[in-house]
Coordinates of C-alpha atoms (C1' of nucleotides) in Angstrom, one line a residue:
Chain O
M1 CA 30.0 9.9 19.2
S2 CA 27.8 7.3 17.7
N3 CA 29.8 6.0 14.8
A4 CA 27.1 3.6 13.9
A5 CA 27.7 0.7 11.7
T6 CA 25.4 1.5 8.8
E7 CA 24.0 4.7 7.3
T8 CA 22.5 6.4 10.4
A9 CA 23.3 9.9 9.3
N10 CA 20.4 11.6 11.0
G11 CA 16.7 11.2 11.5
V12 CA 14.5 10.1 14.3
Q13 CA 15.7 6.8 15.6
S14 CA 12.4 5.1 16.5
V15 CA 10.8 6.2 13.2
D16 CA 13.8 4.9 11.3
R17 CA 13.5 1.6 13.1
A18 CA 9.8 1.4 12.5
L19 CA 10.3 2.0 8.8
R20 CA 13.0 -0.6 8.7
I21 CA 10.5 -3.0 10.1
L22 CA 8.2 -2.4 7.2
E23 CA 11.1 -3.1 4.8
I24 CA 11.9 -6.3 6.7
L25 CA 8.3 -7.5 6.4
A26 CA 8.2 -6.5 2.8
R27 CA 11.2 -8.8 2.2
S28 CA 10.2 -11.7 4.4
G29 CA 6.5 -11.7 4.0
E30 CA 6.0 -12.7 7.7
S31 CA 8.1 -12.2 10.7
G32 CA 7.8 -12.6 14.5
V33 CA 8.7 -10.0 17.0
T34 CA 11.8 -11.8 18.1
E35 CA 13.0 -12.2 14.6
I36 CA 12.4 -8.5 13.8
A37 CA 14.2 -7.6 17.0
A38 CA 17.2 -9.6 15.9
S39 CA 17.3 -8.0 12.5
L40 CA 17.2 -4.5 14.0
E41 CA 19.6 -5.4 16.8
V42 CA 17.3 -4.1 19.5
H43 CA 15.5 -5.6 22.4
K44 CA 12.3 -7.7 21.8
S45 CA 10.2 -5.3 23.7
T46 CA 11.4 -2.4 21.6
A47 CA 10.5 -4.2 18.5
F48 CA 7.2 -5.1 19.9
R49 CA 6.2 -1.6 20.7
L50 CA 7.2 -0.4 17.3
V51 CA 5.2 -3.1 15.6
A52 CA 2.3 -2.3 17.9
T53 CA 2.3 1.3 16.8
L54 CA 2.5 0.3 13.1
E55 CA -0.4 -2.0 13.8
Q56 CA -2.5 0.8 15.2
H57 CA -2.2 2.5 11.9
G58 CA -3.0 -0.6 9.9
L59 CA 0.4 -0.8 8.3
V60 CA 1.0 -4.2 9.7
E61 CA -1.3 -6.9 11.0
Q62 CA -0.7 -10.0 13.0
V63 CA -1.7 -13.2 11.4
E64 CA -4.4 -15.1 13.3
G65 CA -4.4 -13.5 16.7
R66 CA -1.3 -14.9 18.2
G67 CA 1.6 -15.2 15.9
K68 CA 3.7 -13.5 13.4
Y69 CA 3.2 -10.1 11.8
R70 CA 2.9 -9.1 8.1
L71 CA 2.3 -5.9 6.2
G72 CA -1.3 -4.6 6.4
V73 CA -3.8 -3.2 4.1
G74 CA -3.3 0.4 5.3
L75 CA -0.4 0.4 2.9
L76 CA -2.7 -0.1 0.0
R77 CA -4.6 3.0 0.9
L78 CA -1.4 5.0 1.2
A79 CA -0.1 3.6 -2.1
G80 CA -3.4 4.3 -3.7
A81 CA -3.1 7.9 -2.7
T82 CA 0.5 7.9 -4.1
S83 CA -0.3 6.6 -7.5
A84 CA -3.3 8.9 -7.6
R85 CA -1.1 11.9 -7.5
L86 CA 1.4 10.5 -9.9
D87 CA 0.1 12.2 -13.0
V88 CA 1.4 9.6 -15.3
V89 CA -0.5 6.8 -13.7
Q90 CA -3.6 9.0 -13.4
E91 CA -3.4 10.0 -17.0
A92 CA -2.6 6.5 -18.2
R93 CA -5.3 4.5 -16.4
P94 CA -8.1 4.9 -18.9
L95 CA -5.7 4.2 -21.7
C96 CA -4.4 1.1 -20.1
K97 CA -7.9 -0.1 -19.4
Q98 CA -8.9 0.4 -22.9
L99 CA -5.8 -1.4 -24.2
A100 CA -6.4 -4.2 -21.8
A101 CA -9.9 -4.6 -23.0
A102 CA -8.9 -4.4 -26.7
T103 CA -6.1 -6.9 -26.4
G104 CA -7.5 -9.1 -23.7
E105 CA -4.1 -9.1 -22.1
T106 CA -2.5 -7.5 -19.1
V107 CA -1.2 -4.0 -19.4
N108 CA 1.6 -2.6 -17.2
L109 CA 3.3 0.7 -16.6
A110 CA 6.9 0.7 -15.4
T111 CA 9.6 3.2 -14.7
L112 CA 13.2 3.2 -13.8
S113 CA 13.9 3.0 -10.1
G114 CA 17.4 2.4 -8.9
H115 CA 18.8 -0.6 -10.7
S116 CA 15.5 -2.2 -11.7
A117 CA 12.1 -1.5 -13.2
L118 CA 9.4 -0.4 -10.8
Y119 CA 6.0 -1.3 -11.8
L120 CA 3.6 1.6 -11.3
D121 CA 0.4 0.2 -12.4
Q122 CA -1.3 -2.8 -13.8
V123 CA -4.6 -3.4 -15.5
A124 CA -5.5 -7.0 -16.0
G125 CA -7.3 -8.3 -19.1
P126 CA -10.9 -9.5 -18.9
S127 CA -9.6 -12.9 -17.6
A128 CA -11.3 -13.7 -14.3
L129 CA -8.5 -13.2 -11.9
Q130 CA -5.5 -11.0 -11.9
P131 CA -2.6 -13.1 -13.1
H132 CA 0.1 -11.8 -10.8
N133 CA 0.2 -8.3 -9.4
W134 CA 3.5 -6.7 -10.1
V135 CA 2.7 -3.2 -8.9
G136 CA 5.4 -2.0 -6.6
Q137 CA 7.7 -4.8 -7.5
H138 CA 11.2 -4.3 -8.7
I139 CA 11.9 -6.4 -11.8
P140 CA 15.3 -6.9 -13.5
L141 CA 15.8 -4.6 -16.4
H142 CA 17.6 -6.9 -18.8
A143 CA 15.0 -9.7 -18.8
T144 CA 11.9 -7.7 -19.5
S145 CA 10.5 -5.8 -22.4
N146 CA 9.8 -2.8 -20.1
G147 CA 13.4 -2.9 -18.8
K148 CA 14.8 -2.9 -22.3
V149 CA 12.7 0.1 -23.3
L150 CA 13.7 2.0 -20.2
M151 CA 17.4 1.4 -20.8
A152 CA 17.3 1.9 -24.6
W153 CA 17.1 5.7 -24.5
L154 CA 19.5 6.3 -21.5
E155 CA 22.7 8.3 -21.7
E156 CA 25.8 6.1 -22.0
A157 CA 26.9 7.0 -18.4
E158 CA 23.6 6.0 -16.8
L159 CA 23.4 2.8 -18.9
K160 CA 26.9 1.8 -17.9
D161 CA 25.9 2.2 -14.2
L162 CA 23.0 -0.2 -14.7
L163 CA 24.8 -2.9 -16.5
G164 CA 26.1 -5.0 -13.7
R165 CA 25.6 -8.7 -13.4
L166 CA 23.0 -10.0 -15.8
P167 CA 21.6 -13.1 -14.0
S168 CA 19.9 -15.7 -16.1
Y169 CA 16.3 -16.6 -15.4
T170 CA 15.5 -18.9 -18.3
G171 CA 17.5 -20.3 -21.1
L172 CA 16.6 -17.3 -23.2
T173 CA 17.6 -14.5 -20.8
I174 CA 20.2 -12.2 -22.3
T175 CA 23.3 -12.5 -20.2
S176 CA 26.0 -10.8 -22.2
K177 CA 26.5 -7.1 -22.1
A178 CA 27.4 -7.0 -25.8
A179 CA 24.2 -8.8 -26.8
L180 CA 22.1 -6.6 -24.6
R181 CA 23.6 -3.5 -26.1
K182 CA 22.8 -4.8 -29.5
Q183 CA 19.3 -5.5 -28.4
L184 CA 18.9 -2.0 -27.1
E185 CA 20.1 -0.7 -30.5
V186 CA 17.3 -2.7 -32.1
V187 CA 14.8 -1.4 -29.6
R188 CA 15.8 2.2 -30.3
E189 CA 15.5 1.6 -34.0
Q190 CA 12.1 -0.1 -34.1
G191 CA 10.6 1.8 -31.2
Y192 CA 9.5 -1.2 -29.1
A193 CA 10.9 -4.1 -27.2
V194 CA 9.9 -7.7 -27.1
A195 CA 10.7 -10.4 -24.5
V196 CA 9.7 -14.0 -25.0
D197 CA 10.4 -16.4 -22.2
E198 CA 13.3 -14.3 -21.0
L199 CA 12.1 -13.7 -17.4
E200 CA 9.8 -16.7 -17.1
V201 CA 9.2 -19.5 -19.5
G202 CA 5.8 -19.0 -21.1
L203 CA 5.7 -15.3 -20.6
T204 CA 5.7 -12.9 -23.5
A205 CA 5.7 -9.1 -23.3
I206 CA 5.9 -6.1 -25.6
A207 CA 6.8 -2.6 -24.4
T208 CA 7.0 0.8 -25.9
P209 CA 8.3 4.1 -24.4
V210 CA 6.2 6.9 -23.0
R211 CA 7.7 10.4 -23.2
N212 CA 7.1 13.6 -21.4
A213 CA 7.0 17.2 -22.8
H214 CA 10.7 17.3 -23.0
G215 CA 10.9 14.1 -25.0
D216 CA 12.5 12.1 -22.2
V217 CA 11.4 8.5 -21.8
I218 CA 9.8 8.6 -18.4
C219 CA 8.2 5.2 -18.3
S220 CA 7.2 2.3 -20.5
M221 CA 3.9 0.7 -21.2
S222 CA 3.7 -3.0 -21.9
V223 CA 1.3 -5.7 -22.9
S224 CA 2.1 -9.2 -21.5
G225 CA 0.5 -12.6 -21.5
P226 CA 1.2 -16.3 -21.8
T227 CA 3.4 -17.0 -24.8
F228 CA 0.8 -19.4 -26.2
R229 CA -1.7 -16.5 -26.5
L230 CA 0.9 -14.2 -27.8
P231 CA 2.7 -15.9 -30.7
P232 CA 4.6 -13.7 -33.2
D233 CA 1.7 -13.0 -35.5
R234 CA -0.5 -12.0 -32.5
V235 CA 2.3 -9.8 -31.3
D236 CA 2.2 -8.0 -34.7
E237 CA -1.5 -7.5 -34.2
V238 CA -1.2 -6.1 -30.6
L239 CA 1.8 -3.9 -31.4
P240 CA 0.0 -1.1 -33.2
L241 CA -2.6 -0.9 -30.4
L242 CA 0.1 -0.6 -27.8
I243 CA 2.0 2.0 -29.7
E244 CA -1.2 4.0 -30.3
A245 CA -2.0 3.9 -26.6
A246 CA 1.6 4.8 -25.5
D247 CA 1.8 7.6 -28.1
E248 CA -1.6 9.0 -26.9
L249 CA -0.3 9.0 -23.3
S250 CA 2.9 10.8 -24.4
H251 CA 0.8 13.2 -26.2
R252 CA -1.4 13.9 -23.1
L253 CA 1.8 14.5 -21.2
G254 CA 2.9 17.2 -23.6
W255 CA 5.1 15.3 -26.0
G256 CA 4.9 16.5 -29.6
M257 CA 3.0 19.6 -28.8
R258 CA 6.1 21.8 -29.0
Chain J
M1 CA -13.6 0.2 13.9
S2 CA -12.8 3.3 12.1
N3 CA -9.2 4.1 12.8
A4 CA -7.3 7.4 12.8
A5 CA -9.9 9.0 15.2
T6 CA -8.6 7.4 18.3
E7 CA -5.2 8.9 19.0
T8 CA -2.8 9.2 21.9
A9 CA -4.0 5.7 22.9
N10 CA -0.5 4.3 23.3
G11 CA 2.5 3.3 21.2
V12 CA 5.7 5.0 20.3
Q13 CA 4.9 8.7 20.0
S14 CA 7.3 9.7 17.3
V15 CA 6.4 6.7 15.2
D16 CA 2.7 7.5 15.7
R17 CA 3.3 11.0 14.5
A18 CA 5.3 9.9 11.5
L19 CA 2.6 7.6 10.4
R20 CA 0.0 10.4 10.9
I21 CA 2.1 12.5 8.6
L22 CA 1.7 9.8 5.9
E23 CA -2.0 9.9 6.4
I24 CA -2.1 13.6 6.2
L25 CA -0.2 13.5 2.9
A26 CA -2.4 10.8 1.6
R27 CA -5.4 13.0 2.2
S28 CA -3.9 16.3 1.1
G29 CA -1.7 15.2 -1.7
E30 CA 0.9 17.8 -0.9
S31 CA 1.8 19.6 2.3
G32 CA 4.5 21.8 3.7
V33 CA 6.3 21.2 7.0
T34 CA 4.6 24.1 8.7
E35 CA 1.2 22.8 7.6
I36 CA 2.0 19.3 8.8
A37 CA 3.3 20.7 12.1
A38 CA 0.0 22.5 12.6
S39 CA -2.0 19.4 11.9
L40 CA 0.0 17.4 14.3
E41 CA 0.1 20.2 16.8
V42 CA 3.8 19.9 17.2
H43 CA 6.7 22.3 16.6
K44 CA 7.9 22.9 13.0
S45 CA 11.3 21.3 13.7
T46 CA 9.7 18.2 15.0
A47 CA 7.6 17.8 12.0
F48 CA 10.6 18.5 9.8
R49 CA 12.7 15.8 11.4
L50 CA 10.0 13.2 11.1
V51 CA 9.5 14.1 7.4
A52 CA 13.2 13.9 6.8
T53 CA 13.3 10.4 8.3
L54 CA 10.4 9.3 6.1
E55 CA 12.2 10.8 3.1
Q56 CA 15.3 8.8 3.8
H57 CA 13.2 5.7 3.4
G58 CA 11.5 6.9 0.2
L59 CA 8.1 7.1 1.7
V60 CA 7.8 10.8 1.1
E61 CA 9.6 13.0 -1.4
Q62 CA 9.8 16.8 -1.7
V63 CA 8.6 18.3 -4.8
E64 CA 11.2 20.2 -6.7
G65 CA 14.0 20.8 -4.2
R66 CA 12.6 23.5 -2.0
G67 CA 8.9 23.1 -1.3
K68 CA 6.2 20.9 -0.1
Y69 CA 6.3 17.2 0.5
R70 CA 4.2 14.4 -0.9
L71 CA 4.1 10.6 -0.7
G72 CA 6.9 8.7 -2.4
V73 CA 7.2 5.7 -4.5
G74 CA 8.7 3.7 -1.7
L75 CA 5.1 3.1 -0.7
L76 CA 4.3 1.4 -3.9
R77 CA 7.1 -1.0 -3.2
L78 CA 5.7 -1.8 0.2
A79 CA 2.2 -2.1 -1.2
G80 CA 3.4 -4.4 -3.8
A81 CA 4.7 -6.8 -1.2
T82 CA 1.3 -6.5 0.5
S83 CA -0.9 -7.1 -2.5
A84 CA 1.2 -10.0 -3.6
R85 CA -0.4 -12.1 -0.8
L86 CA -3.7 -10.3 -0.9
D87 CA -6.6 -12.4 -2.0
V88 CA -10.0 -11.0 -2.3
V89 CA -11.8 -14.2 -1.2
Q90 CA -9.6 -14.7 1.8
E91 CA -10.0 -11.1 2.9
A92 CA -13.7 -11.3 2.4
R93 CA -14.4 -14.5 4.1
P94 CA -14.8 -13.2 7.7
L95 CA -17.0 -10.4 6.5
C96 CA -19.2 -12.7 4.4
K97 CA -19.6 -15.0 7.4
Q98 CA -20.6 -12.2 9.6
L99 CA -23.1 -10.9 7.1
A100 CA -24.5 -14.3 6.6
A101 CA -25.0 -14.7 10.3
A102 CA -26.5 -11.3 10.7
T103 CA -29.0 -11.7 7.8
G104 CA -29.6 -15.4 8.0
E105 CA -29.3 -15.5 4.2
T106 CA -26.7 -16.7 1.8
V107 CA -23.8 -14.4 0.9
N108 CA -22.0 -14.6 -2.4
L109 CA -19.0 -13.0 -4.0
A110 CA -18.8 -12.8 -7.8
T111 CA -16.6 -11.3 -10.4
L112 CA -16.7 -10.7 -14.1
S113 CA -15.3 -13.5 -16.2
G114 CA -15.7 -13.5 -19.9
H115 CA -19.4 -12.9 -20.7
S116 CA -20.8 -14.0 -17.4
A117 CA -20.4 -13.7 -13.6
L118 CA -18.1 -16.1 -11.9
Y119 CA -19.0 -16.9 -8.3
L120 CA -15.9 -16.8 -6.2
D121 CA -17.2 -17.7 -2.8
Q122 CA -20.4 -18.5 -1.0
V123 CA -21.3 -18.5 2.7
A124 CA -24.7 -20.1 3.5
G125 CA -26.9 -18.7 6.1
P126 CA -28.1 -20.8 9.0
S127 CA -31.5 -21.4 7.4
A128 CA -32.6 -24.9 6.6
L129 CA -33.2 -24.1 3.0
Q130 CA -29.7 -24.3 1.6
P131 CA -29.4 -23.1 -1.9
H132 CA -27.1 -25.1 -4.2
N133 CA -23.4 -24.0 -4.2
W134 CA -22.7 -21.6 -6.9
V135 CA -18.9 -21.3 -6.4
G136 CA -17.1 -21.7 -9.7
Q137 CA -20.3 -21.4 -11.7
H138 CA -20.8 -19.0 -14.5
I139 CA -24.1 -17.2 -14.2
P140 CA -25.7 -14.9 -16.8
L141 CA -25.1 -11.2 -16.1
H142 CA -28.4 -9.7 -17.0
A143 CA -30.5 -11.8 -14.8
T144 CA -28.7 -11.4 -11.5
S145 CA -28.1 -8.6 -9.0
N146 CA -24.4 -9.5 -9.0
G147 CA -24.3 -9.3 -12.8
K148 CA -26.0 -5.9 -12.9
V149 CA -23.5 -4.5 -10.4
L150 CA -20.6 -5.9 -12.3
M151 CA -21.8 -4.3 -15.5
A152 CA -23.0 -1.0 -14.1
W153 CA -19.5 0.5 -13.7
L154 CA -18.0 -0.8 -17.0
E155 CA -16.7 1.3 -19.8
E156 CA -19.1 1.7 -22.7
A157 CA -16.8 -0.4 -24.9
E158 CA -16.7 -3.3 -22.5
L159 CA -20.3 -3.2 -21.8
K160 CA -21.2 -3.2 -25.5
D161 CA -19.2 -6.3 -25.9
L162 CA -21.1 -8.1 -23.1
L163 CA -24.6 -7.2 -24.3
G164 CA -25.3 -10.0 -26.7
R165 CA -28.4 -12.1 -26.5
L166 CA -30.4 -11.7 -23.4
P167 CA -32.2 -15.0 -22.9
S168 CA -35.2 -15.1 -20.7
Y169 CA -35.3 -17.4 -17.6
T170 CA -38.5 -16.3 -16.0
G171 CA -41.3 -13.9 -16.9
L172 CA -39.4 -11.1 -15.1
T173 CA -36.0 -11.5 -16.8
I174 CA -34.9 -8.3 -18.4
T175 CA -34.5 -9.1 -22.1
S176 CA -34.3 -5.7 -23.8
K177 CA -31.0 -3.9 -24.1
A178 CA -32.6 -0.6 -23.5
A179 CA -34.3 -1.7 -20.3
L180 CA -31.1 -3.2 -19.1
R181 CA -29.2 -0.1 -19.7
K182 CA -31.8 1.9 -17.8
Q183 CA -31.6 -0.6 -15.0
L184 CA -27.8 -0.2 -14.9
E185 CA -28.2 3.6 -14.7
V186 CA -30.4 3.1 -11.6
V187 CA -27.8 0.7 -10.1
R188 CA -25.1 3.2 -10.6
E189 CA -27.2 5.9 -9.0
Q190 CA -28.4 4.0 -5.9
G191 CA -25.2 2.0 -5.5
Y192 CA -26.8 -1.4 -5.4
A193 CA -28.8 -3.8 -7.6
V194 CA -31.8 -6.0 -6.8
A195 CA -33.1 -9.0 -8.7
V196 CA -36.4 -10.5 -7.9
D197 CA -37.5 -13.7 -9.7
E198 CA -35.4 -12.7 -12.6
L199 CA -33.2 -15.8 -12.8
E200 CA -35.4 -18.2 -10.9
V201 CA -38.9 -17.8 -9.7
G202 CA -38.8 -17.4 -6.0
L203 CA -35.2 -16.2 -5.8
T204 CA -34.3 -12.7 -4.6
A205 CA -30.9 -11.2 -4.5
I206 CA -29.3 -7.8 -3.6
A207 CA -25.7 -6.9 -4.6
T208 CA -23.3 -4.1 -4.1
P209 CA -19.9 -3.3 -5.6
V210 CA -16.5 -4.0 -4.0
R211 CA -13.7 -1.7 -5.1
N212 CA -9.9 -1.9 -5.1
A213 CA -7.4 0.9 -4.3
H214 CA -7.9 2.5 -7.7
G215 CA -11.7 2.6 -7.2
D216 CA -12.3 0.0 -9.9
V217 CA -15.2 -2.4 -9.2
I218 CA -13.4 -5.7 -8.9
C219 CA -16.2 -7.9 -7.7
S220 CA -19.6 -7.8 -6.2
M221 CA -21.0 -9.0 -2.9
S222 CA -24.6 -10.2 -2.7
V223 CA -27.2 -11.5 -0.3
S224 CA -29.8 -13.9 -1.7
G225 CA -32.6 -16.0 -0.5
P226 CA -36.1 -17.2 -1.3
T227 CA -38.4 -14.3 -2.2
F228 CA -40.8 -15.1 0.5
R229 CA -38.1 -14.5 3.1
L230 CA -36.9 -11.4 1.3
P231 CA -39.9 -9.2 0.6
P232 CA -39.2 -5.5 -0.2
D233 CA -39.3 -4.3 3.5
R234 CA -36.9 -7.1 4.5
V235 CA -34.6 -6.1 1.6
D236 CA -34.5 -2.6 3.0
E237 CA -33.4 -4.0 6.3
V238 CA -30.7 -6.2 4.8
L239 CA -29.4 -3.5 2.4
P240 CA -27.4 -1.4 5.0
L241 CA -25.8 -4.5 6.4
L242 CA -24.7 -5.6 2.9
I243 CA -23.4 -2.2 2.0
E244 CA -21.5 -1.9 5.3
A245 CA -19.8 -5.3 4.7
A246 CA -19.0 -4.5 1.1
D247 CA -17.6 -1.1 2.0
E248 CA -15.5 -2.6 4.7
L249 CA -14.1 -5.1 2.2
S250 CA -13.3 -2.3 -0.2
H251 CA -11.7 -0.4 2.6
R252 CA -9.5 -3.4 3.4
L253 CA -8.5 -3.6 -0.2
G254 CA -7.3 0.0 -0.1
W255 CA -10.3 1.9 -1.3
G256 CA -11.1 5.1 0.4
M257 CA -9.1 7.8 2.0
R258 CA -9.3 10.0 -1.1
Chain R
dG1 C1' 0.3 -35.9 31.7
dT2 C1' 3.9 -33.0 33.1
dC3 C1' 7.8 -30.5 32.0
dT4 C1' 10.4 -27.4 29.2
dA5 C1' 11.2 -24.1 25.8
dC6 C1' 10.0 -20.6 22.9
dG7 C1' 7.6 -16.5 21.4
dG8 C1' 4.6 -12.6 22.2
dT9 C1' 3.3 -9.3 25.9
dT10 C1' 3.8 -5.9 29.9
dG11 C1' 5.4 -2.8 34.4
dC12 C1' 9.3 -0.3 35.8
dG13 C1' 13.1 3.0 36.1
dC14 C1' 17.0 5.3 34.0
dA15 C1' 19.2 8.0 30.4
dA16 C1' 19.4 8.3 25.7
dT17 C1' 16.9 10.7 22.5
dG18 C1' 13.6 13.4 20.4
dA19 C1' 11.1 17.7 21.1
dG20 C1' 10.9 22.7 21.6
dC21 C1' 13.1 27.1 21.1
dA22 C1' 15.3 30.4 18.4
dA23 C1' 18.1 31.8 14.9
dC24 C1' 19.4 31.3 9.9
dG25 C1' 19.1 31.3 4.7
dC26 C1' 16.4 31.9 1.0
dG27 C1' 12.5 33.0 -2.0
dG28 C1' 8.6 35.7 -3.3
dC29 C1' 5.8 39.8 -2.6
dC30 C1' 4.6 44.0 -1.4
Chain Z
dG1 C1' 14.9 47.4 -0.5
dG2 C1' 12.5 45.6 3.3
dC3 C1' 9.1 42.5 4.8
dC4 C1' 7.2 38.0 5.5
dG5 C1' 6.8 33.2 5.0
dC6 C1' 8.9 29.1 4.1
dG7 C1' 12.1 25.1 5.1
dT8 C1' 16.2 24.1 7.7
dT9 C1' 19.6 23.6 11.7
dG10 C1' 22.5 24.0 16.6
dC11 C1' 21.6 23.8 21.3
dT12 C1' 19.5 22.3 25.5
dC13 C1' 16.4 20.0 28.7
dA14 C1' 13.0 16.5 30.2
dT15 C1' 10.1 13.7 27.9
dT16 C1' 9.9 9.3 26.2
dG17 C1' 11.4 5.4 24.4
dC18 C1' 14.4 1.8 25.6
dG19 C1' 16.4 -2.4 28.0
dC20 C1' 15.6 -5.4 31.6
dA21 C1' 13.2 -9.0 33.6
dA22 C1' 9.2 -11.2 34.7
dC23 C1' 4.7 -13.0 32.8
dC24 C1' 1.7 -16.0 30.2
dG25 C1' 0.2 -18.4 26.5
dT26 C1' 1.0 -22.5 23.3
dA27 C1' 3.5 -26.4 21.5
dG28 C1' 6.3 -30.1 21.6
dA29 C1' 9.0 -33.7 23.9
dC30 C1' 9.6 -37.2 27.1

DNA sequence: GTCTACGGTTGCGCAATGAGCAACGCGGCC
DNA sequence: GGCCGCGTTGCTCATTGCGCAACCGTAGAC
């Protein structure tokens, strides 16, 4: 009967709508009820009730009494519980902390998710405030050291699927497929990837693979910081520390035990 | 105040149930459909359909084909969008204000920065005796309640790096590393730190830790005032208020639930 | 200062939709 | 092999969630 427009295979309608509201808010940052209702193609009141229910659970909150809605802190609690059960993150946390302390820079853990890199965890260096929290964000693969590492050990078929458009973010972003493939070759050979000013001018990052018991690359660990603090010779200093930490993590996940 | 307890208030029933499933999974780590249905006091099939809808949006995932369900990485993505705009100071402000009003003393928020404590925010109490504004100032760690809290939960390596010279400011300043370590032990045990006349004669302060979703101590909240207004018995009165405020802040930042 | 418009909020009644039931397939365990 | 427990699915009914329309703030224009 209901040959709905988009993918509405099955599922509970109102729940589906509620979850779409969360996604809308994630994308827009802030939205009003009317705006949400328009996006969902439902009546204002329907959208309002859904939002109200989400609000009761702390997943959304309204900004300043009367006004728009945005995602709430309840999500942080849920996400905390999520990453707590991801054994990789759990296992990695002390290592990341130690690495962050040793290098003074920010350490990230990223994995492949869809067509981009999903940042699983972040430990900031001793600098006062967290630079920019990337946890949960999807970051383009071709412009980051993490992304290069995650792609480098993929099967040809999977890789091909990921290499779509390669948008440019700075003058140094790799935008040609051939050049990227060549890069990945280098990454595979040397066992790590570097990205200098490729995603953002002034941002340098180094990444290495983390393997599970089967030897699959399941995520990548990176150290990143402002380019002026991470010139080539400093990168050479940090690299062994990063590799040591990532190898230790792989080891704890069963890699190399046989 | 504390959510989750009050149910069946109003809102969209199916959405409410779906969100409760998320909370159940956050608490249990993994649950089967039958188990969830029992918790919700609904039929198995109902629980299944709700879970299936959550799964379509990546908020839950089933472990290994046939089996139990757990929270999914989609939550990390949503949480990423949340924490992108999340600012500790901003989140803390109303709580600090309330605490300042309740205690009549000055409330501060401090974090670790290099080798000292950086004061992020300050809300003065209504008293006539206004202390000078510490926001943006770097204050020695070993002579303040905030500093002790910030050090108490550090890794040994990081702590070692911080314990250099311990200059004396008053007759009561802790200047021996052994004594300081002992003090930190106490702080860890009792969950708060006190400093009386250690930085300045006539200045008393109490501080408690604020944690993020991972449980890391990211900053400390303190109440401070002239020692004559904060004798030991008054400290005992203020303490629960401070702890409540700091815990609430931690809660808003995602701590708890595990 | 008044008027208008816009956005969030709420009571009401109908029917769409989500919940319960029961049956099924599939493992694991006696 | 048979039993039991699990997740999963078709069917049916009435619960419940939806659309409507009216309400009530605030904000901006004239």
